[in-house]
mmCIF file of C-alpha atoms in Angstrom:
data_model
loop_
_atom_site.group_PDB
_atom_site.id
_atom_site.type_symbol
_atom_site.label_atom_id
_atom_site.label_comp_id
_atom_site.label_asym_id
_atom_site.label_seq_id
_atom_site.Cartn_x
_atom_site.Cartn_y
_atom_site.Cartn_z
ATOM 1 C CA MET A 1 78.272 -95.998 -52.958
ATOM 2 C CA MET A 2 80.274 -96.689 -56.097
ATOM 3 C CA GLU A 3 78.316 -93.142 -57.114
ATOM 4 C CA THR A 4 78.819 -91.482 -54.518
ATOM 5 C CA ARG A 5 82.484 -92.234 -54.564
ATOM 6 C CA PHE A 6 82.399 -90.887 -58.176
ATOM 7 C CA LYS A 7 81.123 -88.132 -56.917
ATOM 8 C CA TRP A 8 83.611 -86.855 -54.449
ATOM 9 C CA LEU A 9 86.525 -87.230 -57.226
ATOM 10 C CA TYR A 10 84.514 -85.459 -59.357
ATOM 11 C CA ALA A 11 84.263 -82.511 -57.590
ATOM 12 C CA ALA A 12 88.719 -83.198 -56.474
ATOM 13 C CA SER A 13 88.878 -83.424 -59.997
ATOM 14 C CA LEU A 14 88.127 -79.357 -61.351
ATOM 15 C CA ALA A 15 89.246 -77.745 -57.642
ATOM 16 C CA LEU A 16 92.749 -79.792 -58.198
ATOM 17 C CA SER A 17 92.775 -79.051 -62.226
ATOM 18 C CA GLY A 18 91.506 -75.000 -61.194
ATOM 19 C CA ALA A 19 94.703 -74.829 -58.223
ATOM 20 C CA ILE A 20 96.589 -76.325 -60.772
ATOM 21 C CA LEU A 21 95.406 -73.969 -63.581
ATOM 22 C CA GLY A 22 95.249 -71.074 -61.410
ATOM 23 C CA GLN A 23 98.761 -71.448 -60.320
ATOM 24 C CA MET A 24 99.883 -71.906 -64.551
ATOM 25 C CA LEU A 25 98.006 -68.103 -64.479
ATOM 26 C CA LEU A 26 99.991 -66.435 -61.564
ATOM 27 C CA PHE A 27 103.381 -67.504 -62.812
ATOM 28 C CA ALA A 28 102.868 -66.571 -66.043
ATOM 29 C CA LEU A 29 101.148 -63.014 -65.376
ATOM 30 C CA GLN A 30 104.221 -62.457 -62.718
ATOM 31 C CA TYR A 31 106.656 -63.017 -65.568
ATOM 32 C CA ILE A 32 104.429 -60.778 -67.970
ATOM 33 C CA TYR A 33 104.014 -57.340 -65.245
ATOM 34 C CA LYS A 34 107.058 -58.491 -63.596
ATOM 35 C CA TRP A 35 104.653 -58.966 -59.897
ATOM 36 C CA LYS A 36 106.583 -59.272 -56.569
ATOM 37 C CA SER A 37 107.602 -63.317 -56.457
ATOM 38 C CA LEU A 38 104.213 -64.518 -55.227
ATOM 39 C CA TYR A 39 104.069 -68.013 -53.759
ATOM 40 C CA ASN A 40 103.692 -70.205 -56.171
ATOM 41 C CA ILE A 41 103.520 -73.904 -57.145
ATOM 42 C CA PHE A 42 105.684 -73.052 -60.532
ATOM 43 C CA ASP A 43 108.129 -70.980 -58.732
ATOM 44 C CA LEU A 44 108.999 -73.973 -56.390
ATOM 45 C CA CYS A 45 108.996 -76.327 -59.809
ATOM 46 C CA VAL A 46 112.112 -74.014 -61.104
ATOM 47 C CA ILE A 47 113.904 -74.420 -57.772
ATOM 48 C CA LEU A 48 113.485 -77.995 -57.754
ATOM 49 C CA PHE A 49 114.896 -78.668 -61.273
ATOM 50 C CA LYS A 50 117.996 -76.381 -60.232
ATOM 51 C CA TYR A 51 118.507 -78.744 -56.490
ATOM 52 C CA LEU A 52 118.123 -81.707 -58.954
ATOM 53 C CA HIS A 53 121.235 -79.675 -61.571
ATOM 54 C CA VAL A 54 119.225 -79.723 -64.238
ATOM 55 C CA PRO A 55 120.043 -76.391 -66.187
ATOM 56 C CA ALA A 56 117.700 -73.519 -65.531
ATOM 57 C CA PRO A 57 116.832 -72.435 -69.075
ATOM 58 C CA ILE A 58 115.302 -76.729 -69.457
ATOM 59 C CA ALA A 59 113.609 -75.926 -65.887
ATOM 60 C CA TRP A 60 112.050 -72.474 -67.528
ATOM 61 C CA ASN A 61 111.559 -74.010 -70.981
ATOM 62 C CA VAL A 62 109.424 -77.009 -68.999
ATOM 63 C CA VAL A 63 107.735 -75.266 -67.011
ATOM 64 C CA ASN A 64 106.495 -72.898 -69.334
ATOM 65 C CA ALA A 65 105.973 -75.316 -71.947
ATOM 66 C CA LEU A 66 103.311 -77.142 -69.214
ATOM 67 C CA ILE A 67 101.598 -73.533 -69.109
ATOM 68 C CA LEU A 68 102.108 -73.271 -72.981
ATOM 69 C CA TYR A 69 100.903 -76.199 -74.002
ATOM 70 C CA SER A 70 97.655 -76.426 -70.868
ATOM 71 C CA PHE A 71 95.732 -72.785 -71.528
ATOM 72 C CA SER A 72 96.475 -72.998 -75.306
ATOM 73 C CA ALA A 73 94.389 -76.738 -75.315
ATOM 74 C CA ILE A 74 91.205 -75.031 -73.159
ATOM 75 C CA LEU A 75 91.582 -72.442 -75.828
ATOM 76 C CA TRP A 76 91.642 -74.910 -78.838
ATOM 77 C CA ILE A 77 88.880 -77.582 -77.462
ATOM 78 C CA SER A 78 86.308 -74.102 -76.039
ATOM 79 C CA ALA A 79 86.027 -73.052 -79.115
ATOM 80 C CA ARG A 80 86.075 -75.913 -80.983
ATOM 81 C CA HIS A 81 82.331 -76.605 -78.663
ATOM 82 C CA ALA A 82 81.517 -73.412 -78.933
ATOM 83 C CA LEU A 83 81.276 -73.974 -83.251
ATOM 84 C CA GLY A 84 79.683 -77.513 -82.256
ATOM 85 C CA SER A 85 77.573 -75.234 -80.376
ATOM 86 C CA ILE A 86 76.399 -73.075 -83.203
ATOM 87 C CA LYS A 87 76.408 -76.164 -85.438
ATOM 88 C CA ALA A 88 74.366 -78.177 -83.688
ATOM 89 C CA MET A 89 72.098 -75.663 -83.191
ATOM 90 C CA LYS A 90 71.801 -74.908 -86.321
ATOM 91 C CA LEU A 91 70.215 -78.142 -87.637
ATOM 92 C CA VAL A 92 67.885 -78.675 -84.982
ATOM 93 C CA GLU A 93 66.838 -75.394 -86.059
ATOM 94 C CA LYS A 94 66.252 -76.381 -89.459
ATOM 95 C CA TYR A 95 65.050 -80.061 -88.912
ATOM 96 C CA GLN A 96 62.782 -79.242 -84.778
ATOM 97 C CA ASP A 97 59.073 -80.062 -85.006
ATOM 98 C CA PRO A 98 57.337 -77.263 -83.956
ATOM 99 C CA LEU A 99 53.867 -78.794 -83.188
ATOM 100 C CA LEU A 100 55.108 -81.939 -81.367
ATOM 101 C CA SER A 101 57.796 -79.359 -79.800
ATOM 102 C CA GLU A 102 54.901 -77.490 -78.167
ATOM 103 C CA GLN A 103 52.671 -80.102 -77.151
ATOM 104 C CA TYR A 104 55.132 -82.801 -75.083
ATOM 105 C CA PRO A 105 56.977 -79.831 -72.130
ATOM 106 C CA GLU A 106 53.567 -80.119 -70.698
ATOM 107 C CA LYS A 107 52.986 -84.144 -70.628
ATOM 108 C CA ILE A 108 56.602 -84.674 -69.469
ATOM 109 C CA GLN A 109 56.675 -81.297 -67.580
ATOM 110 C CA LEU A 110 59.414 -79.769 -68.437
ATOM 111 C CA GLY A 111 59.806 -76.450 -68.998
ATOM 112 C CA GLU A 112 59.859 -73.560 -72.042
ATOM 113 C CA GLY A 113 62.397 -74.187 -74.227
ATOM 114 C CA GLN A 114 63.682 -77.027 -72.233
ATOM 115 C CA PHE A 115 62.725 -80.123 -75.405
ATOM 116 C CA GLN A 116 62.919 -80.524 -78.965
ATOM 117 C CA ILE A 117 61.770 -82.882 -81.375
ATOM 118 C CA ILE A 118 63.011 -82.753 -85.217
ATOM 119 C CA SER A 119 62.060 -84.566 -87.574
ATOM 120 C CA TYR A 120 64.738 -86.476 -88.093
ATOM 121 C CA LYS A 121 64.584 -90.509 -89.496
ATOM 122 C CA ALA A 122 67.256 -91.771 -86.822
ATOM 123 C CA PRO A 123 66.865 -93.015 -83.815
ATOM 124 C CA ILE A 124 67.763 -89.753 -81.205
ATOM 125 C CA ALA A 125 67.334 -89.356 -77.658
ATOM 126 C CA MET A 126 70.138 -86.759 -76.661
ATOM 127 C CA THR A 127 70.616 -83.989 -73.482
ATOM 128 C CA ILE A 128 72.457 -80.894 -74.963
ATOM 129 C CA GLY A 129 73.635 -77.783 -73.295
ATOM 130 C CA LEU A 130 75.808 -76.421 -70.841
ATOM 131 C CA TRP A 131 74.042 -74.367 -68.729
ATOM 132 C CA LYS A 132 70.508 -74.721 -69.983
ATOM 133 C CA PRO A 133 70.404 -78.398 -70.725
ATOM 134 C CA ARG A 134 67.238 -79.605 -73.510
ATOM 135 C CA MET A 135 66.762 -82.740 -74.483
ATOM 136 C CA ILE A 136 66.354 -83.508 -78.024
ATOM 137 C CA LEU A 137 64.425 -86.471 -79.430
ATOM 138 C CA SER A 138 64.018 -87.184 -83.324
ATOM 139 C CA SER A 139 60.631 -88.396 -85.161
ATOM 140 C CA GLY A 140 62.167 -91.445 -85.733
ATOM 141 C CA LEU A 141 63.285 -92.316 -82.467
ATOM 142 C CA MET A 142 59.352 -91.610 -81.302
ATOM 143 C CA ASP A 143 57.402 -94.309 -84.631
ATOM 144 C CA MET A 144 60.243 -96.996 -83.464
ATOM 145 C CA LEU A 145 59.583 -96.944 -79.660
ATOM 146 C CA GLU A 146 56.144 -97.493 -77.657
ATOM 147 C CA PRO A 147 54.864 -95.024 -75.110
ATOM 148 C CA ASN A 148 55.757 -96.339 -72.596
ATOM 149 C CA GLU A 149 59.552 -97.160 -73.865
ATOM 150 C CA LEU A 150 59.379 -93.447 -74.841
ATOM 151 C CA ARG A 151 58.293 -92.193 -71.167
ATOM 152 C CA ALA A 152 61.180 -94.429 -69.768
ATOM 153 C CA VAL A 153 63.742 -92.643 -72.736
ATOM 154 C CA ILE A 154 62.702 -89.328 -71.682
ATOM 155 C CA GLU A 155 63.166 -90.152 -67.976
ATOM 156 C CA HIS A 156 66.410 -90.720 -68.652
ATOM 157 C CA GLU A 157 67.361 -88.189 -70.080
ATOM 158 C CA LYS A 158 65.329 -85.723 -67.447
ATOM 159 C CA CYS A 159 67.768 -86.914 -64.987
ATOM 160 C CA HIS A 160 70.894 -85.920 -67.229
ATOM 161 C CA MET A 161 68.900 -82.626 -67.716
ATOM 162 C CA MET A 162 68.742 -82.241 -63.676
ATOM 163 C CA HIS A 163 72.268 -82.773 -63.375
ATOM 164 C CA ARG A 164 73.681 -80.767 -65.895
ATOM 165 C CA ASP A 165 75.465 -83.826 -67.213
ATOM 166 C CA PRO A 166 76.712 -82.338 -70.573
ATOM 167 C CA LEU A 167 78.503 -79.897 -68.524
ATOM 168 C CA ALA A 168 80.388 -82.233 -66.561
ATOM 169 C CA ILE A 169 81.301 -84.176 -69.492
ATOM 170 C CA PHE A 170 82.747 -81.183 -71.565
ATOM 171 C CA LEU A 171 84.931 -79.950 -67.967
ATOM 172 C CA LEU A 172 86.144 -83.912 -67.820
ATOM 173 C CA SER A 173 87.637 -84.363 -71.237
ATOM 174 C CA MET A 174 88.757 -80.497 -71.390
ATOM 175 C CA ILE A 175 91.019 -81.039 -68.364
ATOM 176 C CA SER A 176 91.649 -85.055 -69.565
ATOM 177 C CA LYS A 177 92.898 -83.177 -72.670
ATOM 178 C CA SER A 178 94.875 -80.193 -71.426
ATOM 179 C CA MET A 179 96.253 -82.058 -68.232
ATOM 180 C CA TRP A 180 97.061 -85.003 -69.937
ATOM 181 C CA TYR A 181 100.728 -85.587 -67.787
ATOM 182 C CA ILE A 182 97.997 -85.845 -64.799
ATOM 183 C CA PRO A 183 96.923 -89.007 -65.977
ATOM 184 C CA ILE A 184 94.244 -90.051 -62.988
ATOM 185 C CA PHE A 185 91.775 -87.018 -64.872
ATOM 186 C CA GLY A 186 92.394 -89.267 -67.524
ATOM 187 C CA TRP A 187 90.665 -91.788 -66.774
ATOM 188 C CA MET A 188 88.096 -89.794 -64.409
ATOM 189 C CA ALA A 189 87.084 -89.012 -68.065
ATOM 190 C CA GLU A 190 86.831 -92.009 -69.180
ATOM 191 C CA LYS A 191 84.686 -93.464 -66.519
ATOM 192 C CA TYR A 192 82.294 -90.927 -65.092
ATOM 193 C CA PRO A 193 80.505 -90.694 -68.254
ATOM 194 C CA ILE A 194 79.635 -94.346 -67.105
ATOM 195 C CA MET A 195 78.211 -94.069 -63.499
ATOM 196 C CA ILE A 196 76.529 -90.706 -65.397
ATOM 197 C CA GLU A 197 74.723 -93.267 -67.467
ATOM 198 C CA LEU A 198 73.951 -95.472 -64.617
ATOM 199 C CA ARG A 199 72.768 -92.783 -63.213
ATOM 200 C CA ALA A 200 70.000 -91.870 -65.720
ATOM 201 C CA ASP A 201 68.868 -95.903 -66.155
ATOM 202 C CA LYS A 202 68.331 -96.247 -62.454
ATOM 203 C CA TYR A 203 66.416 -92.872 -61.912
ATOM 204 C CA ALA A 204 63.757 -93.806 -65.140
ATOM 205 C CA ILE A 205 63.957 -97.070 -64.104
ATOM 206 C CA THR A 206 62.636 -95.741 -60.345
ATOM 207 C CA GLN A 207 60.424 -93.426 -62.422
ATOM 208 C CA MET A 208 59.018 -96.471 -64.035
ATOM 209 C CA LYS A 209 58.214 -98.711 -61.261
ATOM 210 C CA GLN A 210 60.021 -101.562 -63.138
ATOM 211 C CA SER A 211 63.097 -101.779 -65.592
ATOM 212 C CA ALA A 212 61.225 -103.406 -68.608
ATOM 213 C CA HIS A 213 60.682 -100.630 -71.056
ATOM 214 C CA LEU A 214 64.291 -98.763 -70.351
ATOM 215 C CA GLY A 215 65.595 -102.100 -71.155
ATOM 216 C CA SER A 216 63.947 -103.081 -74.607
ATOM 217 C CA ALA A 217 63.946 -99.429 -75.349
ATOM 218 C CA LEU A 218 67.470 -99.600 -75.548
ATOM 219 C CA LEU A 219 67.982 -103.146 -77.302
ATOM 220 C CA LYS A 220 65.443 -101.700 -80.430
ATOM 221 C CA LEU A 221 68.501 -99.168 -80.351
ATOM 222 C CA LEU A 222 71.211 -101.500 -80.688
ATOM 223 C CA LYS A 223 69.816 -102.912 -83.512
ATOM 224 C CA GLN A 224 69.700 -99.287 -85.407
ATOM 225 C CA ALA A 225 72.355 -98.036 -87.033
ATOM 226 C CA PRO A 226 74.703 -95.785 -85.031
ATOM 227 C CA THR A 227 73.807 -92.204 -83.782
ATOM 228 C CA PRO A 228 75.198 -89.963 -85.893
ATOM 229 C CA HIS A 229 78.150 -88.621 -84.195
ATOM 230 C CA VAL A 230 77.626 -85.021 -82.687
ATOM 231 C CA SER A 231 81.024 -82.603 -82.111
ATOM 232 C CA LEU A 232 79.737 -81.540 -78.432
ATOM 233 C CA SER A 233 80.146 -82.451 -75.688
ATOM 234 C CA HIS A 234 75.933 -83.485 -74.810
ATOM 235 C CA ALA A 235 74.221 -86.890 -73.203
ATOM 236 C CA SER A 236 72.725 -89.361 -75.071
ATOM 237 C CA PHE A 237 70.582 -92.607 -74.256
ATOM 238 C CA ALA A 238 72.500 -95.306 -76.841
ATOM 239 C CA GLU A 239 76.107 -94.243 -77.070
ATOM 240 C CA THR A 240 77.256 -95.322 -73.764
ATOM 241 C CA SER A 241 78.816 -98.608 -71.822
ATOM 242 C CA MET A 242 75.998 -100.872 -73.395
ATOM 243 C CA ASN A 243 77.142 -104.837 -72.043
ATOM 244 C CA VAL A 244 77.538 -102.831 -68.300
ATOM 245 C CA ARG A 245 73.862 -100.573 -68.291
ATOM 246 C CA ILE A 246 72.404 -104.273 -69.826
ATOM 247 C CA MET A 247 72.752 -106.063 -66.955
ATOM 248 C CA HIS A 248 72.273 -103.279 -64.483
ATOM 249 C CA ILE A 249 69.143 -102.747 -66.425
ATOM 250 C CA LEU A 250 68.443 -107.011 -66.208
ATOM 251 C CA ASP A 251 69.336 -105.949 -62.262
ATOM 252 C CA PRO A 252 69.137 -103.438 -61.325
ATOM 253 C CA GLN A 253 70.308 -104.311 -57.399
ATOM 254 C CA MET A 254 73.646 -105.546 -59.303
ATOM 255 C CA LYS A 255 76.471 -103.865 -57.712
ATOM 256 C CA ILE A 256 78.865 -102.233 -60.196
ATOM 257 C CA SER A 257 82.751 -102.194 -59.413
ATOM 258 C CA PHE A 258 84.842 -100.655 -61.540
ATOM 259 C CA LYS A 259 89.625 -101.121 -60.791
ATOM 260 C CA TRP A 260 90.978 -98.838 -59.384
ATOM 261 C CA PRO A 261 94.253 -97.054 -61.658
ATOM 262 C CA LEU A 262 97.028 -98.158 -59.338
ATOM 263 C CA VAL A 263 99.572 -96.935 -61.979
ATOM 264 C CA ARG A 264 97.808 -94.102 -63.202
ATOM 265 C CA LEU A 265 97.048 -92.696 -59.857
ATOM 266 C CA LEU A 266 100.746 -93.075 -58.736
ATOM 267 C CA ILE A 267 101.770 -91.153 -62.160
ATOM 268 C CA SER A 268 99.362 -88.396 -61.295
ATOM 269 C CA LEU A 269 100.882 -88.162 -57.455
ATOM 270 C CA LEU A 270 103.850 -88.202 -58.491
ATOM 271 C CA THR A 271 103.507 -85.954 -61.197
ATOM 272 C CA ILE A 272 101.458 -83.249 -58.683
ATOM 273 C CA ILE A 273 104.035 -83.720 -56.100
ATOM 274 C CA LEU A 274 106.781 -82.962 -58.664
ATOM 275 C CA LEU A 275 104.628 -79.652 -59.338
ATOM 276 C CA VAL A 276 104.501 -78.541 -55.496
ATOM 277 C CA GLY A 277 108.448 -79.436 -55.201
ATOM 278 C CA LEU A 278 108.314 -81.462 -52.666
ATOM 279 C CA ILE A 279 110.159 -84.164 -53.752
#
């Protein structure tokens, strides 16, 4: 039930942020190209400030500051992610073990280019790639885990690939940072990755028909040194919400609930109402 709610919240976040950014772009283009005035929520925002007796230059500057900040943040985050992706791909190519990378995809039913093993001592298991997700495992992880534990980790990462979770993480991060003035997006960016990991754990448990192997793999990873930091959006086996995940693995039927952020919801609602000029 909670997973379904978060799916709807994720879809609603994308739709709402897309609508607001679209209106921002329309507002900017109308000003740049001197188009005839079309219906725009930011025009209404300026009118609203006038009714509240806020000087027009202040209203104009506030609206333009929001637009400039939001689009600058989107460009910056996108560029940073692109550079991080290039750097990560170079590292994967540098440390890739071609022989193992060619052998395993057939065993775990993955297509060409969806799975890579790197020769690296630290235990790494993650899914990277926005449009074409691929699974990355390290030789250190494979040496540390038993065969059934490794298979549980692989099934976990396969779930991330099927749902394109790195893309969801990237979009929510970009939305929350570029539109910080709507705080519910920040809450979603914090909580949705937890639901992603719980969903992947549930999938792995279903595929393995028991939770012991997944739990033991997670505990072994907890005892190891922290996973090296990766600067691009990814879904990692051992980086998110460990306490909640362990409890869920011990009791797969346990219901996970989150306290809804009423203050953030209220602030977000007031901000959106202000933007559409309906006060």
